[in-house]
Amino acid sequence: MHTTTPGLQVLFSRQQIADRVIELGRQIDKDYAGQDVLLLGVLKGAAIFLADLARQVTITCTFDFVAVASYGKGQKTSGAVKLIKDIDQPIEGKHIIVVEDILDTGLTLSFLHKLFQQHKPRSLKIATLLDKPSRRLVKIDADYVGFSIPNKFVVGYGMDYAERFRNLPDICLMPSDYPE
Ligand code: IMP
Ligand code: MG
């Protein structure tokens, strides 16, 4: 069994994450009953969350992915958001759920929300596994939130520190003095 990197404190275990993802899937099933939804993942961090969430949803769903660059190598944001990979299919007239790993300052999701809104989707919602409301620089809320967390840097379950630790099955706390 894959164990968590020694020395990192677990914030949410794989079981806690799995239980919460089941609940989010049920909520989405209920909210979109009888309709098709496009899960639009934000690479790379949301890949694992999207993969698990998609398997808890029983309504008809398709996937697409965008990639953005916002963070540097370490724990600090540069503030700028750049689209590196655009959507493959048109989203006009579709029900879209943007799937993100973590809503932090809100810069990434407000950038993406504005961008997707211009494509005239039928509806546009946001699902984020983690939310750090105390870090917000722009006003944006998610419609589906896995867990709200304090201002701590986390890794695992898709989330990285300098591209490492995405493959940890648990969500762990990253010590602020961890070397880059
Ligand atoms: P925002 O634009 O500040 O909301 O940042 C969102 C992005 O920053 C997320 O998609 C993550 O990739 C990254 N990020 C923010 N907080 C963390 C964290 O605690 N660990 C890992 N990545 C983070
Ligand atoms: Mg990241």
mmCIF file of N, CA and C in Angstrom, residues 53-151:
data_model
loop_
_atom_site.group_PDB
_atom_site.id
_atom_site.type_symbol
_atom_site.label_atom_id
_atom_site.label_comp_id
_atom_site.label_asym_id
_atom_site.label_seq_id
_atom_site.Cartn_x
_atom_site.Cartn_y
_atom_site.Cartn_z
ATOM 1 N N LEU A 53 -14.048 12.154 -8.627
ATOM 2 C CA LEU A 53 -15.392 12.749 -8.625
ATOM 3 C C LEU A 53 -16.226 12.195 -9.776
ATOM 4 N N ALA A 54 -15.612 12.100 -10.948
ATOM 5 C CA ALA A 54 -16.331 11.625 -12.137
ATOM 6 C C ALA A 54 -16.898 10.222 -11.910
ATOM 7 N N ARG A 55 -16.187 9.416 -11.127
ATOM 8 C CA ARG A 55 -16.651 8.045 -10.878
ATOM 9 C C ARG A 55 -17.702 7.956 -9.783
ATOM 10 N N GLN A 56 -17.986 9.083 -9.151
ATOM 11 C CA GLN A 56 -19.072 9.110 -8.158
ATOM 12 C C GLN A 56 -20.323 9.763 -8.713
ATOM 13 N N VAL A 57 -20.238 10.200 -9.967
ATOM 14 C CA VAL A 57 -21.360 10.872 -10.601
ATOM 15 C C VAL A 57 -22.020 9.863 -11.535
ATOM 16 N N THR A 58 -23.332 9.762 -11.485
ATOM 17 C CA THR A 58 -23.988 8.770 -12.356
ATOM 18 C C THR A 58 -24.722 9.416 -13.530
ATOM 19 N N ILE A 59 -24.863 10.737 -13.521
ATOM 20 C CA ILE A 59 -25.463 11.408 -14.673
ATOM 21 C C ILE A 59 -24.487 11.338 -15.851
ATOM 22 N N THR A 60 -24.990 11.620 -17.045
ATOM 23 C CA THR A 60 -24.107 11.600 -18.217
ATOM 24 C C THR A 60 -23.081 12.714 -18.085
ATOM 25 N N CYS A 61 -21.801 12.365 -18.162
ATOM 26 C CA CYS A 61 -20.818 13.443 -18.075
ATOM 27 C C CYS A 61 -19.654 13.215 -19.026
ATOM 28 N N THR A 62 -19.095 14.313 -19.481
ATOM 29 C CA THR A 62 -17.908 14.277 -20.329
ATOM 30 C C THR A 62 -16.829 15.109 -19.640
ATOM 31 N N PHE A 63 -15.598 14.973 -20.118
ATOM 32 C CA PHE A 63 -14.488 15.716 -19.510
ATOM 33 C C PHE A 63 -13.841 16.637 -20.531
ATOM 34 N N ASP A 64 -13.258 17.678 -20.046
ATOM 35 C CA ASP A 64 -12.283 18.442 -20.811
ATOM 36 C C ASP A 64 -11.311 19.027 -19.784
ATOM 37 N N PHE A 65 -10.197 19.537 -20.279
ATOM 38 C CA PHE A 65 -9.195 20.078 -19.360
ATOM 39 C C PHE A 65 -8.631 21.379 -19.899
ATOM 40 N N VAL A 66 -8.323 22.277 -19.000
ATOM 41 C CA VAL A 66 -7.518 23.445 -19.344
ATOM 42 C C VAL A 66 -6.284 23.396 -18.452
ATOM 43 N N ALA A 67 -5.260 24.117 -18.853
ATOM 44 C CA ALA A 67 -4.095 24.234 -17.985
ATOM 45 C C ALA A 67 -3.761 25.709 -17.844
ATOM 46 N N VAL A 68 -3.459 26.091 -16.630
ATOM 47 C CA VAL A 68 -3.066 27.473 -16.362
ATOM 48 C C VAL A 68 -1.758 27.476 -15.599
ATOM 49 N N ALA A 69 -1.056 28.565 -15.698
ATOM 50 C CA ALA A 69 0.133 28.751 -14.876
ATOM 51 C C ALA A 69 -0.142 29.938 -13.972
ATOM 52 N N SER A 70 -0.029 29.731 -12.686
ATOM 53 C CA SER A 70 -0.215 30.851 -11.767
ATOM 54 C C SER A 70 0.842 30.855 -10.679
ATOM 55 N N TYR A 71 1.218 29.657 -10.260
ATOM 56 C CA TYR A 71 2.176 29.585 -9.167
ATOM 57 C C TYR A 71 3.590 29.397 -9.687
ATOM 58 N N GLY A 72 4.537 29.911 -8.958
ATOM 59 C CA GLY A 72 5.940 29.652 -9.258
ATOM 60 C C GLY A 72 6.303 28.286 -8.729
ATOM 61 N N LYS A 73 7.569 28.096 -8.461
ATOM 62 C CA LYS A 73 8.026 26.796 -8.002
ATOM 63 C C LYS A 73 7.670 26.530 -6.548
ATOM 64 N N GLY A 74 7.654 27.570 -5.748
ATOM 65 C CA GLY A 74 7.526 27.381 -4.308
ATOM 66 C C GLY A 74 6.108 27.541 -3.800
ATOM 67 N N GLN A 75 5.957 28.248 -2.695
ATOM 68 C CA GLN A 75 4.649 28.396 -2.075
ATOM 69 C C GLN A 75 4.055 29.774 -2.341
ATOM 70 N N LYS A 76 4.755 30.608 -3.097
ATOM 71 C CA LYS A 76 4.272 31.975 -3.324
ATOM 72 C C LYS A 76 3.637 32.105 -4.705
ATOM 73 N N THR A 77 2.518 32.869 -4.791
ATOM 74 C CA THR A 77 1.884 33.096 -6.081
ATOM 75 C C THR A 77 2.536 34.300 -6.748
ATOM 76 N N SER A 78 2.594 34.251 -8.077
ATOM 77 C CA SER A 78 3.131 35.402 -8.792
ATOM 78 C C SER A 78 2.023 36.422 -9.046
ATOM 79 N N GLY A 79 0.772 35.991 -8.911
ATOM 80 C CA GLY A 79 -0.359 36.897 -9.127
ATOM 81 C C GLY A 79 -0.881 36.849 -10.550
ATOM 82 N N ALA A 80 -0.034 36.478 -11.480
ATOM 83 C CA ALA A 80 -0.450 36.452 -12.886
ATOM 84 C C ALA A 80 -0.982 35.063 -13.251
ATOM 85 N N VAL A 81 -2.028 35.041 -14.079
ATOM 86 C CA VAL A 81 -2.595 33.770 -14.528
ATOM 87 C C VAL A 81 -2.505 33.715 -16.049
ATOM 88 N N LYS A 82 -2.031 32.603 -16.558
ATOM 89 C CA LYS A 82 -1.863 32.461 -18.002
ATOM 90 C C LYS A 82 -2.478 31.134 -18.436
ATOM 91 N N LEU A 83 -3.237 31.170 -19.543
ATOM 92 C CA LEU A 83 -3.824 29.934 -20.063
ATOM 93 C C LEU A 83 -2.774 29.229 -20.919
ATOM 94 N N ILE A 84 -2.447 28.003 -20.552
ATOM 95 C CA ILE A 84 -1.425 27.262 -21.309
ATOM 96 C C ILE A 84 -2.066 26.248 -22.225
ATOM 97 N N LYS A 85 -3.229 25.728 -21.818
ATOM 98 C CA LYS A 85 -3.963 24.790 -22.670
ATOM 99 C C LYS A 85 -5.443 25.162 -22.609
ATOM 100 N N ASP A 86 -6.026 25.376 -23.790
ATOM 101 C CA ASP A 86 -7.433 25.798 -23.891
ATOM 102 C C ASP A 86 -8.344 24.571 -23.961
ATOM 103 N N ILE A 87 -9.660 24.807 -23.894
ATOM 104 C CA ILE A 87 -10.630 23.721 -24.044
ATOM 105 C C ILE A 87 -10.566 23.137 -25.462
ATOM 106 N N ASP A 88 -10.869 21.844 -25.556
ATOM 107 C CA ASP A 88 -10.847 21.186 -26.870
ATOM 108 C C ASP A 88 -12.172 21.328 -27.598
ATOM 109 N N GLN A 89 -13.270 21.316 -26.814
ATOM 110 C CA GLN A 89 -14.605 21.331 -27.433
ATOM 111 C C GLN A 89 -15.331 22.613 -27.057
ATOM 112 N N PRO A 90 -16.273 23.044 -27.919
ATOM 113 C CA PRO A 90 -17.059 24.227 -27.564
ATOM 114 C C PRO A 90 -17.912 23.955 -26.317
ATOM 115 N N ILE A 91 -18.081 24.952 -25.474
ATOM 116 C CA ILE A 91 -18.876 24.758 -24.255
ATOM 117 C C ILE A 91 -20.198 25.511 -24.312
ATOM 118 N N GLU A 92 -20.446 26.166 -25.440
ATOM 119 C CA GLU A 92 -21.678 26.941 -25.578
ATOM 120 C C GLU A 92 -22.906 26.047 -25.375
ATOM 121 N N GLY A 93 -23.822 26.517 -24.555
ATOM 122 C CA GLY A 93 -25.076 25.798 -24.328
ATOM 123 C C GLY A 93 -24.960 24.588 -23.414
ATOM 124 N N LYS A 94 -23.788 24.352 -22.851
ATOM 125 C CA LYS A 94 -23.608 23.166 -21.996
ATOM 126 C C LYS A 94 -23.577 23.532 -20.512
ATOM 127 N N HIS A 95 -23.904 22.528 -19.692
ATOM 128 C CA HIS A 95 -23.742 22.692 -18.247
ATOM 129 C C HIS A 95 -22.292 22.370 -17.905
ATOM 130 N N ILE A 96 -21.603 23.352 -17.362
ATOM 131 C CA ILE A 96 -20.176 23.190 -17.077
ATOM 132 C C ILE A 96 -19.923 23.225 -15.569
ATOM 133 N N ILE A 97 -19.125 22.276 -15.108
ATOM 134 C CA ILE A 97 -18.599 22.380 -13.741
ATOM 135 C C ILE A 97 -17.076 22.439 -13.852
ATOM 136 N N VAL A 98 -16.520 23.569 -13.474
ATOM 137 C CA VAL A 98 -15.060 23.696 -13.451
ATOM 138 C C VAL A 98 -14.571 22.974 -12.202
ATOM 139 N N VAL A 99 -13.636 22.061 -12.394
ATOM 140 C CA VAL A 99 -13.140 21.253 -11.275
ATOM 141 C C VAL A 99 -11.711 21.688 -10.962
ATOM 142 N N GLU A 100 -11.525 22.142 -9.724
ATOM 143 C CA GLU A 100 -10.225 22.694 -9.306
ATOM 144 C C GLU A 100 -9.766 22.005 -8.025
ATOM 145 N N ASP A 101 -8.463 21.953 -7.829
ATOM 146 C CA ASP A 101 -7.959 21.335 -6.595
ATOM 147 C C ASP A 101 -8.155 22.237 -5.391
ATOM 148 N N ILE A 102 -7.797 23.512 -5.566
ATOM 149 C CA ILE A 102 -7.841 24.403 -4.406
ATOM 150 C C ILE A 102 -8.129 25.843 -4.817
ATOM 151 N N LEU A 103 -9.043 26.438 -4.106
ATOM 152 C CA LEU A 103 -9.401 27.844 -4.325
ATOM 153 C C LEU A 103 -8.681 28.645 -3.252
ATOM 154 N N ASP A 104 -7.715 29.421 -3.697
ATOM 155 C CA ASP A 104 -6.816 30.105 -2.771
ATOM 156 C C ASP A 104 -7.062 31.611 -2.863
ATOM 157 N N THR A 105 -6.236 32.347 -3.594
ATOM 158 C CA THR A 105 -6.488 33.786 -3.753
ATOM 159 C C THR A 105 -7.733 34.033 -4.602
ATOM 160 N N GLY A 106 -8.081 33.064 -5.435
ATOM 161 C CA GLY A 106 -9.232 33.199 -6.324
ATOM 162 C C GLY A 106 -8.858 33.730 -7.698
ATOM 163 N N LEU A 107 -7.602 34.099 -7.882
ATOM 164 C CA LEU A 107 -7.177 34.692 -9.158
ATOM 165 C C LEU A 107 -7.377 33.715 -10.321
ATOM 166 N N THR A 108 -7.010 32.464 -10.126
ATOM 167 C CA THR A 108 -7.121 31.483 -11.211
ATOM 168 C C THR A 108 -8.586 31.274 -11.599
ATOM 169 N N LEU A 109 -9.421 31.008 -10.603
ATOM 170 C CA LEU A 109 -10.809 30.696 -10.931
ATOM 171 C C LEU A 109 -11.596 31.909 -11.412
ATOM 172 N N SER A 110 -11.260 33.100 -10.947
ATOM 173 C CA SER A 110 -11.998 34.254 -11.464
ATOM 174 C C SER A 110 -11.581 34.531 -12.906
ATOM 175 N N PHE A 111 -10.323 34.312 -13.208
ATOM 176 C CA PHE A 111 -9.834 34.418 -14.593
ATOM 177 C C PHE A 111 -10.569 33.412 -15.481
ATOM 178 N N LEU A 112 -10.623 32.161 -15.038
ATOM 179 C CA LEU A 112 -11.261 31.107 -15.841
ATOM 180 C C LEU A 112 -12.771 31.323 -15.941
ATOM 181 N N HIS A 113 -13.383 31.741 -14.856
ATOM 182 C CA HIS A 113 -14.827 31.961 -14.854
ATOM 183 C C HIS A 113 -15.210 33.019 -15.890
ATOM 184 N N LYS A 114 -14.468 34.116 -15.902
ATOM 185 C CA LYS A 114 -14.728 35.183 -16.882
ATOM 186 C C LYS A 114 -14.521 34.670 -18.303
ATOM 187 N N LEU A 115 -13.453 33.926 -18.488
ATOM 188 C CA LEU A 115 -13.132 33.390 -19.810
ATOM 189 C C LEU A 115 -14.231 32.453 -20.313
ATOM 190 N N PHE A 116 -14.651 31.506 -19.476
ATOM 191 C CA PHE A 116 -15.667 30.528 -19.889
ATOM 192 C C PHE A 116 -17.022 31.191 -20.077
ATOM 193 N N GLN A 117 -17.324 32.179 -19.255
ATOM 194 C CA GLN A 117 -18.612 32.876 -19.364
ATOM 195 C C GLN A 117 -18.776 33.485 -20.760
ATOM 196 N N GLN A 118 -17.681 33.922 -21.344
ATOM 197 C CA GLN A 118 -17.720 34.514 -22.688
ATOM 198 C C GLN A 118 -18.150 33.495 -23.745
ATOM 199 N N HIS A 119 -17.974 32.208 -23.440
ATOM 200 C CA HIS A 119 -18.362 31.151 -24.382
ATOM 201 C C HIS A 119 -19.837 30.776 -24.264
ATOM 202 N N LYS A 120 -20.572 31.474 -23.406
ATOM 203 C CA LYS A 120 -22.014 31.274 -23.228
ATOM 204 C C LYS A 120 -22.431 29.835 -22.900
ATOM 205 N N PRO A 121 -21.890 29.272 -21.825
ATOM 206 C CA PRO A 121 -22.376 27.952 -21.392
ATOM 207 C C PRO A 121 -23.805 28.091 -20.880
ATOM 208 N N ARG A 122 -24.520 26.978 -20.810
ATOM 209 C CA ARG A 122 -25.877 27.028 -20.287
ATOM 210 C C ARG A 122 -25.842 27.349 -18.784
ATOM 211 N N SER A 123 -24.901 26.740 -18.091
ATOM 212 C CA SER A 123 -24.662 27.084 -16.688
ATOM 213 C C SER A 123 -23.188 26.866 -16.409
ATOM 214 N N LEU A 124 -22.701 27.548 -15.389
ATOM 215 C CA LEU A 124 -21.268 27.475 -15.069
ATOM 216 C C LEU A 124 -21.101 27.449 -13.560
ATOM 217 N N LYS A 125 -20.643 26.309 -13.059
ATOM 218 C CA LYS A 125 -20.429 26.185 -11.618
ATOM 219 C C LYS A 125 -18.991 25.775 -11.346
ATOM 220 N N ILE A 126 -18.619 25.875 -10.079
ATOM 221 C CA ILE A 126 -17.252 25.553 -9.671
ATOM 222 C C ILE A 126 -17.275 24.494 -8.572
ATOM 223 N N ALA A 127 -16.468 23.447 -8.763
ATOM 224 C CA ALA A 127 -16.260 22.458 -7.703
ATOM 225 C C ALA A 127 -14.794 22.506 -7.318
ATOM 226 N N THR A 128 -14.522 22.725 -6.061
ATOM 227 C CA THR A 128 -13.131 22.709 -5.601
ATOM 228 C C THR A 128 -13.001 21.747 -4.429
ATOM 229 N N LEU A 129 -11.935 20.987 -4.427
ATOM 230 C CA LEU A 129 -11.751 20.054 -3.321
ATOM 231 C C LEU A 129 -11.469 20.817 -2.037
ATOM 232 N N LEU A 130 -10.586 21.816 -2.129
ATOM 233 C CA LEU A 130 -10.237 22.593 -0.943
ATOM 234 C C LEU A 130 -10.509 24.070 -1.174
ATOM 235 N N ASP A 131 -10.833 24.743 -0.100
ATOM 236 C CA ASP A 131 -11.080 26.182 -0.152
ATOM 237 C C ASP A 131 -10.331 26.829 1.010
ATOM 238 N N LYS A 132 -9.570 27.885 0.662
ATOM 239 C CA LYS A 132 -8.886 28.664 1.713
ATOM 240 C C LYS A 132 -9.492 30.062 1.698
ATOM 241 N N PRO A 133 -10.656 30.255 2.288
ATOM 242 C CA PRO A 133 -11.360 31.543 2.176
ATOM 243 C C PRO A 133 -10.563 32.728 2.720
ATOM 244 N N SER A 134 -9.705 32.483 3.695
ATOM 245 C CA SER A 134 -8.967 33.609 4.306
ATOM 246 C C SER A 134 -7.909 34.189 3.368
ATOM 247 N N ARG A 135 -7.611 33.503 2.282
ATOM 248 C CA ARG A 135 -6.557 33.946 1.366
ATOM 249 C C ARG A 135 -7.107 34.734 0.170
ATOM 250 N N ARG A 136 -8.417 34.891 0.101
ATOM 251 C CA ARG A 136 -9.015 35.449 -1.107
ATOM 252 C C ARG A 136 -8.578 36.893 -1.403
ATOM 253 N N LEU A 137 -8.171 37.152 -2.638
ATOM 254 C CA LEU A 137 -7.843 38.507 -3.088
ATOM 255 C C LEU A 137 -8.941 39.053 -3.988
ATOM 256 N N VAL A 138 -9.681 38.169 -4.640
ATOM 257 C CA VAL A 138 -10.825 38.589 -5.466
ATOM 258 C C VAL A 138 -12.039 37.800 -5.020
ATOM 259 N N LYS A 139 -13.214 38.402 -5.210
ATOM 260 C CA LYS A 139 -14.423 37.756 -4.707
ATOM 261 C C LYS A 139 -14.873 36.641 -5.641
ATOM 262 N N ILE A 140 -14.776 35.433 -5.174
ATOM 263 C CA ILE A 140 -15.279 34.290 -5.946
ATOM 264 C C ILE A 140 -15.548 33.144 -4.974
ATOM 265 N N ASP A 141 -16.675 32.475 -5.170
ATOM 266 C CA ASP A 141 -17.024 31.340 -4.311
ATOM 267 C C ASP A 141 -17.239 30.116 -5.170
ATOM 268 N N ALA A 142 -16.994 28.951 -4.567
ATOM 269 C CA ALA A 142 -17.263 27.702 -5.284
ATOM 270 C C ALA A 142 -18.659 27.212 -4.917
ATOM 271 N N ASP A 143 -19.279 26.478 -5.833
ATOM 272 C CA ASP A 143 -20.610 25.913 -5.596
ATOM 273 C C ASP A 143 -20.508 24.594 -4.841
ATOM 274 N N TYR A 144 -19.410 23.870 -5.060
ATOM 275 C CA TYR A 144 -19.168 22.610 -4.363
ATOM 276 C C TYR A 144 -17.781 22.684 -3.745
ATOM 277 N N VAL A 145 -17.714 22.497 -2.431
ATOM 278 C CA VAL A 145 -16.436 22.570 -1.723
ATOM 279 C C VAL A 145 -16.246 21.284 -0.928
ATOM 280 N N GLY A 146 -15.096 20.641 -1.140
ATOM 281 C CA GLY A 146 -14.797 19.439 -0.366
ATOM 282 C C GLY A 146 -14.562 19.787 1.094
ATOM 283 N N PHE A 147 -13.528 20.581 1.335
ATOM 284 C CA PHE A 147 -13.185 20.992 2.692
ATOM 285 C C PHE A 147 -12.692 22.432 2.677
ATOM 286 N N SER A 148 -13.093 23.186 3.703
ATOM 287 C CA SER A 148 -12.538 24.518 3.917
ATOM 288 C C SER A 148 -11.341 24.367 4.849
ATOM 289 N N ILE A 149 -10.251 25.024 4.513
ATOM 290 C CA ILE A 149 -9.054 24.878 5.357
ATOM 291 C C ILE A 149 -8.476 26.242 5.706
ATOM 292 N N PRO A 150 -7.707 26.310 6.796
ATOM 293 C CA PRO A 150 -7.033 27.565 7.136
ATOM 294 C C PRO A 150 -5.875 27.838 6.183
ATOM 295 N N ASN A 151 -5.199 28.932 6.377
ATOM 296 C CA ASN A 151 -4.110 29.340 5.505
ATOM 297 C C ASN A 151 -2.861 28.481 5.733
#
